[in-house]
Short mmCIF file of C-alpha atoms (C1' of nucleotides) in Angstrom, two decimals:
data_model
loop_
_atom_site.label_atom_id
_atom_site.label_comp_id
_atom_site.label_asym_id
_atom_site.label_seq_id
_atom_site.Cartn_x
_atom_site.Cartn_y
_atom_site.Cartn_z
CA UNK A 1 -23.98 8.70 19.06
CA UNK A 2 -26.93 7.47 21.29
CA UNK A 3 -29.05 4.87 20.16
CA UNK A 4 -27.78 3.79 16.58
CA UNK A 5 -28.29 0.30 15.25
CA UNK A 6 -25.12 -1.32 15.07
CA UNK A 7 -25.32 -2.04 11.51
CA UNK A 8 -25.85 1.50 10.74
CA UNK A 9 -22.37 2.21 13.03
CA UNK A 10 -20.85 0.08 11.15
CA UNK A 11 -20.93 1.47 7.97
CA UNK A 12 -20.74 4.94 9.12
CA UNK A 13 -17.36 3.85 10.22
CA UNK A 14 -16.32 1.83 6.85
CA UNK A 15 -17.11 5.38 5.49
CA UNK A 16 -14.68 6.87 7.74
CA UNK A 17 -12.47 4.59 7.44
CA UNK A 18 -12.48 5.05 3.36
CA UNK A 19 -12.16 8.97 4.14
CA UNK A 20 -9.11 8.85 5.86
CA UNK A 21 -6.99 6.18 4.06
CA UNK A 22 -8.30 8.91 0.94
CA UNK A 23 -6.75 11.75 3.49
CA UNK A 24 -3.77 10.27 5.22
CA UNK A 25 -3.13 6.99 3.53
CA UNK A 26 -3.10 3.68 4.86
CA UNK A 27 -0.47 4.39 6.95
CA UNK A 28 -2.57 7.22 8.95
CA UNK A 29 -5.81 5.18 9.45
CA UNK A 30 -5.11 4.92 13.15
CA UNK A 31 -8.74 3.80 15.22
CA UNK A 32 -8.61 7.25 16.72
CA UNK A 33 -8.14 8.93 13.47
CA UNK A 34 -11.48 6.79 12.05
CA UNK A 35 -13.61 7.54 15.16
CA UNK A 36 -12.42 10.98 15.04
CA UNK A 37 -13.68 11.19 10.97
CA UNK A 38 -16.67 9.52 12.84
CA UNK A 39 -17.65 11.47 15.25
CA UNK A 40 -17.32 8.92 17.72
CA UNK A 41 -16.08 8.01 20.80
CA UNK A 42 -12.81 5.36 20.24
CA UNK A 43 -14.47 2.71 22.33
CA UNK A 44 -17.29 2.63 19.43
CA UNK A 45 -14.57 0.71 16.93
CA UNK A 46 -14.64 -2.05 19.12
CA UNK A 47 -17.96 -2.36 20.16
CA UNK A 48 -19.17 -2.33 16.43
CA UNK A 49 -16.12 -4.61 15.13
CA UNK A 50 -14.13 -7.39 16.93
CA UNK A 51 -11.00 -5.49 15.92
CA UNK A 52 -9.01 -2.85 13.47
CA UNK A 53 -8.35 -4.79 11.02
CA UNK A 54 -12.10 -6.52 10.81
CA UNK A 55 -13.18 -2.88 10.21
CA UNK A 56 -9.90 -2.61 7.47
CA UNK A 57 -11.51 -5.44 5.75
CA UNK A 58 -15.09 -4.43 5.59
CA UNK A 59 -13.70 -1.14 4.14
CA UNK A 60 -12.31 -3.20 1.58
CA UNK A 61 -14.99 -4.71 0.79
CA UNK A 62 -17.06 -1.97 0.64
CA UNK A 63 -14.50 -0.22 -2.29
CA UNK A 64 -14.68 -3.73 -4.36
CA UNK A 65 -18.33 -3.95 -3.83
CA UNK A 66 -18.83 -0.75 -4.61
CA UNK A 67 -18.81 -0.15 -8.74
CA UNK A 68 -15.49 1.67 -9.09
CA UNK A 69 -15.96 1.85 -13.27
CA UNK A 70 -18.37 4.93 -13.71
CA UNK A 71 -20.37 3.80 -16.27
CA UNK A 72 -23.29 5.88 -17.03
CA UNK A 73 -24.17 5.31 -20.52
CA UNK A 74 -23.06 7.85 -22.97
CA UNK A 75 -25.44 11.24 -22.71
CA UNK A 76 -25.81 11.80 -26.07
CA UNK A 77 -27.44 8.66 -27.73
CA UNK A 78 -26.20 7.82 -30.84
CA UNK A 79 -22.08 7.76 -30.56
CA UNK A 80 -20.27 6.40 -33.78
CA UNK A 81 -18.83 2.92 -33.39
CA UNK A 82 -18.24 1.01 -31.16
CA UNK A 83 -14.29 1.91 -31.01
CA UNK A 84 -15.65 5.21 -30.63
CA UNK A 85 -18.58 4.32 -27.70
CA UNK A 86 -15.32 2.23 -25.52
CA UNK A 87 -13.00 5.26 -26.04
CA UNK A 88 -15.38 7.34 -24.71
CA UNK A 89 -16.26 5.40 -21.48
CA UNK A 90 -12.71 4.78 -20.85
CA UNK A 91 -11.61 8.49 -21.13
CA UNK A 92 -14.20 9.10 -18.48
CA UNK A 93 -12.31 6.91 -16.14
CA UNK A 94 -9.29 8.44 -17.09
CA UNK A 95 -10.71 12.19 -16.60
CA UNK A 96 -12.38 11.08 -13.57
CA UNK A 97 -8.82 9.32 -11.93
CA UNK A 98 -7.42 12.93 -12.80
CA UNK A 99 -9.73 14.69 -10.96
CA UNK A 100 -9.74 11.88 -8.21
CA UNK A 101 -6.26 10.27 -7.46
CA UNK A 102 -6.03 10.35 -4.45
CA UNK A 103 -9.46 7.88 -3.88
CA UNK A 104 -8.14 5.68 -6.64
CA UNK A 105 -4.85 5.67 -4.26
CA UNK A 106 -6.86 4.71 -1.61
CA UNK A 107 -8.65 2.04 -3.66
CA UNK A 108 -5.13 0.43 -4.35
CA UNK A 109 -3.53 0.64 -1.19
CA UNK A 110 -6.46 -0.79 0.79
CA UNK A 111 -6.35 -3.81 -2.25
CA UNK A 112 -2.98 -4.25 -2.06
CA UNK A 113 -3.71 -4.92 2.14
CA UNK A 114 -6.51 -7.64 1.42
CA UNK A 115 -4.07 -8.82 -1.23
CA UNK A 116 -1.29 -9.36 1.12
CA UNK A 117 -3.62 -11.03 3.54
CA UNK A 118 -4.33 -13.75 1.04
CA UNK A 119 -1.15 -14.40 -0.20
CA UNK A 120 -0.54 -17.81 0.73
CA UNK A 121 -4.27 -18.52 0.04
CA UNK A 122 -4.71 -21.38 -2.46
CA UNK A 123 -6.73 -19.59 -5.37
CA UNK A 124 -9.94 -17.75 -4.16
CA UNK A 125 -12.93 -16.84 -6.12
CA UNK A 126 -11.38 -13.54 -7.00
CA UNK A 127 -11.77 -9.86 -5.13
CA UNK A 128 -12.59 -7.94 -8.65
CA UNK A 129 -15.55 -10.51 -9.45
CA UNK A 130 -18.12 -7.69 -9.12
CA UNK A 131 -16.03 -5.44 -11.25
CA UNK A 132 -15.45 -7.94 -14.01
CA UNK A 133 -19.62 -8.57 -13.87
CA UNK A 134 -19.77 -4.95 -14.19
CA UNK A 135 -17.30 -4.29 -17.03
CA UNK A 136 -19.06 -7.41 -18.75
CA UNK A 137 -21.99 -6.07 -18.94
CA UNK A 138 -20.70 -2.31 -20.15
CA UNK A 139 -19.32 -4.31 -22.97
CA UNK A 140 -22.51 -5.78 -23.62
CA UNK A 141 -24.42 -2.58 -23.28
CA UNK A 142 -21.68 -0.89 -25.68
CA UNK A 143 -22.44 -3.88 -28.62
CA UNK A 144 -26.02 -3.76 -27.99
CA UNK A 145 -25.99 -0.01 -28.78
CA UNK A 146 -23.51 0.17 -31.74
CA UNK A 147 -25.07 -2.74 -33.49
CA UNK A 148 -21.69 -5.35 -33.21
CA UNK A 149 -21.47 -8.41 -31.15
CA UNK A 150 -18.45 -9.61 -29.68
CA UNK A 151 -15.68 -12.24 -31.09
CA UNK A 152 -14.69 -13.40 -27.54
CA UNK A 153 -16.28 -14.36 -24.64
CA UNK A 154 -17.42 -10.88 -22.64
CA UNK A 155 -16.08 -12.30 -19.43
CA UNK A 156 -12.60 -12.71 -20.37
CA UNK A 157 -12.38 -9.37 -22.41
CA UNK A 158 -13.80 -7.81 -19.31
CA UNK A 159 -11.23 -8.97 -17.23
CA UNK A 160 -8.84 -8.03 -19.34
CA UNK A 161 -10.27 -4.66 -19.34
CA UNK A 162 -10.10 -4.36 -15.85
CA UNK A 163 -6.42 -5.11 -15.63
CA UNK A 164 -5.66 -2.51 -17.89
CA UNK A 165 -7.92 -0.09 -16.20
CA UNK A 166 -5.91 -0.68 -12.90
CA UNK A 167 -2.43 -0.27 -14.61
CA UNK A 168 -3.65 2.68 -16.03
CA UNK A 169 -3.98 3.72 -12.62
CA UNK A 170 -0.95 3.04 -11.20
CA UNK A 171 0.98 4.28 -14.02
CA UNK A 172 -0.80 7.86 -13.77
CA UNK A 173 0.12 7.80 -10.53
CA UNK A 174 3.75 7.36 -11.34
CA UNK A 175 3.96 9.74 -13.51
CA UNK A 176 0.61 12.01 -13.63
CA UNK A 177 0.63 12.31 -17.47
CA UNK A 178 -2.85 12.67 -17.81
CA UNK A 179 -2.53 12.57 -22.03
CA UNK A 180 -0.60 9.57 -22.39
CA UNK A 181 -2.77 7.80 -19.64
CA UNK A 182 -6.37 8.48 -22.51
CA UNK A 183 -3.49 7.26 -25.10
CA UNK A 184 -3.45 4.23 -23.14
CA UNK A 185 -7.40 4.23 -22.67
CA UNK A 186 -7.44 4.35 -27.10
CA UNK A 187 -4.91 1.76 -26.90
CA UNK A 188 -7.01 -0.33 -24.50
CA UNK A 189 -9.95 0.36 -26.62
CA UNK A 190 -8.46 -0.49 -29.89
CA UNK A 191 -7.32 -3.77 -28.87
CA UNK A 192 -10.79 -4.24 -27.53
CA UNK A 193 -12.40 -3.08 -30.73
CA UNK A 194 -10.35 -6.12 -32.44
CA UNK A 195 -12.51 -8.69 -30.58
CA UNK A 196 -15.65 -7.64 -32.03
CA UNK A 197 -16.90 -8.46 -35.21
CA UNK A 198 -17.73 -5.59 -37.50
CA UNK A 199 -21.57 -4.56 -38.12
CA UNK A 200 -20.75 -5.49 -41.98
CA UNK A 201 -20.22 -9.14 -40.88
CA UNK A 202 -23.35 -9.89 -38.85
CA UNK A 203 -26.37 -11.42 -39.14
CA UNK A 204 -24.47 -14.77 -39.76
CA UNK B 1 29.60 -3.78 11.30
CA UNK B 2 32.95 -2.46 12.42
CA UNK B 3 34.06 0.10 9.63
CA UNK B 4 32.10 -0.13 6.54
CA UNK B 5 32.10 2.54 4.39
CA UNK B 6 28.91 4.40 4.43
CA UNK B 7 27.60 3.74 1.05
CA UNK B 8 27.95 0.25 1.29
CA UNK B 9 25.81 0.86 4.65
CA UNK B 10 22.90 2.37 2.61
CA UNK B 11 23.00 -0.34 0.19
CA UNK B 12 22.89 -3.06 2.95
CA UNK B 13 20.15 -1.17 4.12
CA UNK B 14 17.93 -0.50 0.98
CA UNK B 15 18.29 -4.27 0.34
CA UNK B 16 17.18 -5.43 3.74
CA UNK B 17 14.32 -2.89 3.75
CA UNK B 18 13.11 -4.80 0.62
CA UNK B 19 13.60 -7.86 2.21
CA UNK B 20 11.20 -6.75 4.90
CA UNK B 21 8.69 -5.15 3.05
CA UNK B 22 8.00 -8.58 0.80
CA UNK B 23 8.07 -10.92 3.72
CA UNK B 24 6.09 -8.68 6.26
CA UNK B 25 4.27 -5.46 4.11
CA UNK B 26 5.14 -1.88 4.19
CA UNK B 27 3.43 -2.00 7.44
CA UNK B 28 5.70 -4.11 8.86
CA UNK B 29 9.05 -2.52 7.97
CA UNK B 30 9.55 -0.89 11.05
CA UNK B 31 13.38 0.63 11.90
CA UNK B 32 13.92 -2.22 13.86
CA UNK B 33 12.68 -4.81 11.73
CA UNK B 34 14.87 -3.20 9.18
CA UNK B 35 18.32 -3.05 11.17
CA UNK B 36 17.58 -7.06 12.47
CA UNK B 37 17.29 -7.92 9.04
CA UNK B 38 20.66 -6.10 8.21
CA UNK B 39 22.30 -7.15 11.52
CA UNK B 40 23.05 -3.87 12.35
CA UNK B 41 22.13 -1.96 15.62
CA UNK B 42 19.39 0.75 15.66
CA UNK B 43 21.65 3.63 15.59
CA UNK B 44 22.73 2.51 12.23
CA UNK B 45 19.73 3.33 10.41
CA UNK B 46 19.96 7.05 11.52
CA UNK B 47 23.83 6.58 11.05
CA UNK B 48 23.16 6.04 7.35
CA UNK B 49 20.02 8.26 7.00
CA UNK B 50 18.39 11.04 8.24
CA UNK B 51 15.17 9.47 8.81
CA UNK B 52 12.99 6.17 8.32
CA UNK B 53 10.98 7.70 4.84
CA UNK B 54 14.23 8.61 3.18
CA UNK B 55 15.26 5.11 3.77
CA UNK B 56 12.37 4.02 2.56
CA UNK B 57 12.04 6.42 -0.44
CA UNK B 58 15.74 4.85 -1.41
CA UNK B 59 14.27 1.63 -1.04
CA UNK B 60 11.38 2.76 -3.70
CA UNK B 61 13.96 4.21 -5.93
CA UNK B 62 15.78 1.44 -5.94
CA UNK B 63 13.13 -0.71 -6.93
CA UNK B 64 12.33 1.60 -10.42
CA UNK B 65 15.83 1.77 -10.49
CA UNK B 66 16.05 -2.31 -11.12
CA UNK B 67 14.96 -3.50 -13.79
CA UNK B 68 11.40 -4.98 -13.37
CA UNK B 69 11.08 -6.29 -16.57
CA UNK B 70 12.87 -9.51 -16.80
CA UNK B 71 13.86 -9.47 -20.15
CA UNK B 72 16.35 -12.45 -21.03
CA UNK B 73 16.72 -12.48 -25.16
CA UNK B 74 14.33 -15.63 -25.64
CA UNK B 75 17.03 -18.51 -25.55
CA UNK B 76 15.91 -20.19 -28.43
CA UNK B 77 16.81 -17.91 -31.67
CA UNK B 78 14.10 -17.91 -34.16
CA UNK B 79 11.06 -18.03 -32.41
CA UNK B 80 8.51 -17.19 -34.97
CA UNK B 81 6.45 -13.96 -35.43
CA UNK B 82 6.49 -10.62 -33.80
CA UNK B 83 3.34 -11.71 -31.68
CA UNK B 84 4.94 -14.60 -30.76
CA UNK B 85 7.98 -13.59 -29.33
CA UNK B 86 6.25 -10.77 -27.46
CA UNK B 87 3.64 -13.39 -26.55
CA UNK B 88 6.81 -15.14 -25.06
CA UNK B 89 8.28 -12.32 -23.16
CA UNK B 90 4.98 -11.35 -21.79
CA UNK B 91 4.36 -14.88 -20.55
CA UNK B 92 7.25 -15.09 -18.64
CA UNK B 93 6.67 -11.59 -16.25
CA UNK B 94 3.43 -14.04 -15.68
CA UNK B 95 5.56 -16.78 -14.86
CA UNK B 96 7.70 -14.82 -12.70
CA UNK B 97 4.69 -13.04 -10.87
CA UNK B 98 3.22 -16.51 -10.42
CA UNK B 99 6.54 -17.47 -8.91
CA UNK B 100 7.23 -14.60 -6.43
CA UNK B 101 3.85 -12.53 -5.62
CA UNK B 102 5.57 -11.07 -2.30
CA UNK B 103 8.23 -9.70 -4.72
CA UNK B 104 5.79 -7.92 -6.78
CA UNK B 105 3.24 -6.84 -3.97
CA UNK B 106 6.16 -5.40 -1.99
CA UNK B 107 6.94 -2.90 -5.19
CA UNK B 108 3.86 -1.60 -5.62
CA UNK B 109 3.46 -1.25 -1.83
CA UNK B 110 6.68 0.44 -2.26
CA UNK B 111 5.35 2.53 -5.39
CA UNK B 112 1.99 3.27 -3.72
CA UNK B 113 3.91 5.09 -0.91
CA UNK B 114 5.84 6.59 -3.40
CA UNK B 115 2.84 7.90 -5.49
CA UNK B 116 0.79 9.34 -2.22
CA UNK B 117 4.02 11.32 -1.24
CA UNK B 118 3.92 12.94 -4.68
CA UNK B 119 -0.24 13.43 -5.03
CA UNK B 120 -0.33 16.71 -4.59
CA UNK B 121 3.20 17.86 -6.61
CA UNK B 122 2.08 19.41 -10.63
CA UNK B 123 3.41 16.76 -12.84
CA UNK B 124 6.77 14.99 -12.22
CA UNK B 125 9.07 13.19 -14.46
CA UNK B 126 7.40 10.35 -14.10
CA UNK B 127 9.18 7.31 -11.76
CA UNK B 128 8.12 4.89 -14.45
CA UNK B 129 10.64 6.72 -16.89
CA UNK B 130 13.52 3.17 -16.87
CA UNK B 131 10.77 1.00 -17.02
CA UNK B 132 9.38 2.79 -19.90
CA UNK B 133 12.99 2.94 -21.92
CA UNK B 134 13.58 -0.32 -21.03
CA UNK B 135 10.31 -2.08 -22.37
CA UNK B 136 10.70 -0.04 -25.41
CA UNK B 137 14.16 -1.29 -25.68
CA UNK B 138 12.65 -4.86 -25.56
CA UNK B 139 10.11 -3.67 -28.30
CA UNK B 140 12.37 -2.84 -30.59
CA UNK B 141 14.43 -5.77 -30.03
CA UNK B 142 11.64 -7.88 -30.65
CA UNK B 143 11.07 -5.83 -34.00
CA UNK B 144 14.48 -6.47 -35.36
CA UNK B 145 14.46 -9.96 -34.89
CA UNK B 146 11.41 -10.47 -36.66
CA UNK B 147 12.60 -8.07 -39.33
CA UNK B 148 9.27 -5.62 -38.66
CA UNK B 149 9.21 -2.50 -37.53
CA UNK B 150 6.40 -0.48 -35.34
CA UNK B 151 4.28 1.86 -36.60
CA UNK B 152 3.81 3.99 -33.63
CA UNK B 153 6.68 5.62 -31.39
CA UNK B 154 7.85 2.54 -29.56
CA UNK B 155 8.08 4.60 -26.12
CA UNK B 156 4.19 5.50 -26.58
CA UNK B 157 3.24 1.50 -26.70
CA UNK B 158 5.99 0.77 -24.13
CA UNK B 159 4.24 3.07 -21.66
CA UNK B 160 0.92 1.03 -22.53
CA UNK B 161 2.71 -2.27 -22.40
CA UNK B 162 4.06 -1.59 -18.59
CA UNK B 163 1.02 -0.20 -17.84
CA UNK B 164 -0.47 -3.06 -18.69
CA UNK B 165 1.99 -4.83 -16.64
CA UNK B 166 1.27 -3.21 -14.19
CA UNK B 167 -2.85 -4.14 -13.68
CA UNK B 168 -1.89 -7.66 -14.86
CA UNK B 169 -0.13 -8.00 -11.53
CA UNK B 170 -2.96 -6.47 -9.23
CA UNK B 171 -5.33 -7.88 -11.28
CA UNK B 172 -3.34 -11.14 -10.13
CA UNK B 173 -2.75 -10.30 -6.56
CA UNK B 174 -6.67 -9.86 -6.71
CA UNK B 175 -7.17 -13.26 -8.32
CA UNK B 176 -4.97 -15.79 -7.89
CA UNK B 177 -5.80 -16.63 -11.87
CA UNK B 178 -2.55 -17.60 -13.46
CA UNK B 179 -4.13 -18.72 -16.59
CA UNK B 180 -6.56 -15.67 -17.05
CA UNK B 181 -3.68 -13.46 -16.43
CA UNK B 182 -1.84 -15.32 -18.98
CA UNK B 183 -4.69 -14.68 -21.19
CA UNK B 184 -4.43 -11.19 -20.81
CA UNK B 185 -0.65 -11.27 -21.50
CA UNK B 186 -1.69 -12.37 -24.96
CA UNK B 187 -4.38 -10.07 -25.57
CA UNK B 188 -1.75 -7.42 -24.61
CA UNK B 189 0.80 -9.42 -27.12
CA UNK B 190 -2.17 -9.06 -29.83
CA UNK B 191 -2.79 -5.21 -29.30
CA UNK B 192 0.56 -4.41 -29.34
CA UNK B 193 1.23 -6.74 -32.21
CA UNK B 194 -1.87 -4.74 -34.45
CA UNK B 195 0.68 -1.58 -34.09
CA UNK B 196 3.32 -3.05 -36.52
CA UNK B 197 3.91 -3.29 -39.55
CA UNK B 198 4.03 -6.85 -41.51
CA UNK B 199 6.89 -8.34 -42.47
CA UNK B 200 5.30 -8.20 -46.55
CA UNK B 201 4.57 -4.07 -46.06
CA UNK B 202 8.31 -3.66 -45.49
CA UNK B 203 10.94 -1.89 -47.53
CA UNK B 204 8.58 1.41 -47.85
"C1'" DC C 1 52.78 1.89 24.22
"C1'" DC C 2 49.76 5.54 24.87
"C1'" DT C 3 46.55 9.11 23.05
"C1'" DC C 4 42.97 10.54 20.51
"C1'" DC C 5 38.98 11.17 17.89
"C1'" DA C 6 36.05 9.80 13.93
"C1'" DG C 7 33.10 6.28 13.70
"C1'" DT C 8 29.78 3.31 15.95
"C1'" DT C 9 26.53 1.72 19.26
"C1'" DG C 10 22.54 0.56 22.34
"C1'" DG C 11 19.73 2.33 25.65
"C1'" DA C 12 16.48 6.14 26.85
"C1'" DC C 13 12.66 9.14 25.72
"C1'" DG C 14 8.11 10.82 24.57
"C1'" DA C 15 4.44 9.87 21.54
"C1'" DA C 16 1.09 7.03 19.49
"C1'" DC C 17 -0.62 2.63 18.84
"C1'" DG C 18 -4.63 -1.36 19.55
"C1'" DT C 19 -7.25 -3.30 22.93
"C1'" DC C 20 -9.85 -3.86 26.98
"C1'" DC C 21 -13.02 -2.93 30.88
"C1'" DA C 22 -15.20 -0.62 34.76
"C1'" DA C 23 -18.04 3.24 35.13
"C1'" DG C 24 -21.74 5.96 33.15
"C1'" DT C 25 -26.24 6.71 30.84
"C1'" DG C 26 -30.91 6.86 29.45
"C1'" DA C 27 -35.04 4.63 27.60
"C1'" DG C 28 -38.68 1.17 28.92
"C1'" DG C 29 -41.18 -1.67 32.44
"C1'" DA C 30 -43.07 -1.75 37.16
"C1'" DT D 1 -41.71 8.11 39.62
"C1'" DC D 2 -38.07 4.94 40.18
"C1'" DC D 3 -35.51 0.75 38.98
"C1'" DT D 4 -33.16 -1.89 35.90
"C1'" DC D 5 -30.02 -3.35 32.61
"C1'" DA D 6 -28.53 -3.37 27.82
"C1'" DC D 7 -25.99 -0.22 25.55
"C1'" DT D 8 -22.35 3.22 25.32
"C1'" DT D 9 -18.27 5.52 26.72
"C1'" DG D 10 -13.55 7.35 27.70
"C1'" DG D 11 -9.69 6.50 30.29
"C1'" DA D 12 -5.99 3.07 31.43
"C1'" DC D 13 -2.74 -0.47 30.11
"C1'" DG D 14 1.18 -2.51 27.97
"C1'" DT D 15 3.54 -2.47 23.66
"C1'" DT D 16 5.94 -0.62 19.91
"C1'" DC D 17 7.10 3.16 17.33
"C1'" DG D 18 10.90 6.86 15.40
"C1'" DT D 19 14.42 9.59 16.97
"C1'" DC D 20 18.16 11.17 19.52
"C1'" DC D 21 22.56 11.30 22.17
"C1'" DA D 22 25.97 10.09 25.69
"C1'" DA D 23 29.03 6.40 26.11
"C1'" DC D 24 32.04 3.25 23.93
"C1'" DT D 25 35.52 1.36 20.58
"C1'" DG D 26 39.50 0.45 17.96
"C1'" DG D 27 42.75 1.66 14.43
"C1'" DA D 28 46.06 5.59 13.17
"C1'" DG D 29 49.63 8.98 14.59
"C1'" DG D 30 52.99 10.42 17.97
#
DNA sequence: CCTCCAGTTGGACGAACGTCCAAGTGAGGA
DNA sequence: TCCTCACTTGGACGTTCGTCCAACTGGAGG
């Protein structure tokens, strides 16, 4: 590793770091087991962050930076309504947390870590605030293209949304019932469906 | 601990392990951290157990065991319509999980290390499977004292409800929003409300 | 009262941990 | 070409970890 801007060593090592707590849990992500993902020698953690658990916290915020809902907008253009357009984006989650646990795991477990760490924290401007922005906007996008408008303020249904996306999550990984976890994705977008006004109603 | 019987042992173990894990994290509940909390000496712990992770996977199933869901009848009788009682109920796991984070952080630390340790096993029971019977128990409750009845399975929409739950709570932990999580608690109330039958469509 | 042994204990052991720092290294200026 | 020094490295340090086992203990049976 000879010559490499520090910025550029430290991500490289968030990555690692986000490839083993994916591997070997939170538990296993040891600073010899990241500069080993790394490819680097174990004196590199420290030169590029003041400690473990400065590097635990980037890597955290990396994931919640990062835009965990995959939200590419639906392939084939026209979808139905917009119960149907929401039940189809969720269902993607859900197929892609079954093909993917164990970096949804990883998501969790280093969230639960930057949770603990603000515990006693008054109130805070809120970890998920990128993914409620995000989810906001799907919403948005999802009206736009089905012709509806929404009953309630995008923000808080997005929120909402994103809580129920996350128990989704854990649940799945309780049990691994991949069926009743896209039951749960209709049942999320149902209820959402009932906070949007129907395209019979609009132009008011 | 002269001469306790060995059972009794393992309990006074699983409890203090708990004990640890909400003060300090799963990464803190070390065998000795776990022993000093029980008073016992170090020896006990392999005394009682073969190793740290079955203590710890008692510790988990006790927790799934337990009943999460604090579900106290609502004190005051009639308390209005089927959304509002489970408007009610829902508001006070809020209440509670505004009360005691640690508490609730330490079980899904708990369930996390749970979850990891079954990733890679096909399908599984599910651990949620109490929590599940005993929300739908709730659901039903609520049903019959509002004289309506569900229209789906009740242990499909208790699954959703405690899943639900379940990203309320990290949604929280992320957060700090008591009032937005309350909000979602009553969004949750409304969707599963929409699933029931009105009192007026009765006697079919 | 003594013996005995199932039950209990605390120290020992090797491994792995996070952190630090003195030695090494190689590109750029003289 | 050689010197220099900012950057990089890997080994060393002290701590803590999980596990094991030889020594201890105290109530029951003779």
């Amino acid at each position: 590793m000879s010559r490499m801007p520090v910025d550029e060593r430290r991500a490289a090592l968030v990555a690692a770091t986000l490839a083993v707590v994916e591997r070997d849990g939170i538990a296993g992500a040891s600073a010899r087991a990241i500069v080993n993902e790394a490819g680097m020698p174990l004196g590199a953690l420290h030169y590029a962050f003041t400690s473990l658990d400065a590097l635990m916290d980037a890597a955290a915020d990396a994931v919640t930076d990062q835009e965990r809902i995959a939200a590419e907008p639906p392939p084939g253009a026209a979808a139905g309504s917009l119960a149907d357009v929401l039940r189809e984006g969720l269902a993607a989650y859900v197929d892609l947390l079954a093909a993917h646990p164990a970096r949804e795991l990883a998501f969790l477990e280093l969230m639960l870590r930057a949770a603990r760490a603000r515990l006693d924290l008054p109130a805070g401007p809120g970890r998920h605030a990128r993914s409620y922005a995000v989810m906001a906007e799907l919403l948005e996008a999802a009206a736009a293209a089905t012709g509806t408008r929404w009953a309630s303020p995008t923000d808080a249904l997005a929120r909402h949304a994103v809580a129920t996306l996350d128990g989704i999550t854990t649940t799945w990984l309780a049990d691994h019932d991949t069926p009743a976890a896209h039951a749960t994705s209709r049942f999320l977008a149902a209820a959402l469906a009932h906070h949007a006004v129907p395209p019979a109603d609009q132009e008011a």
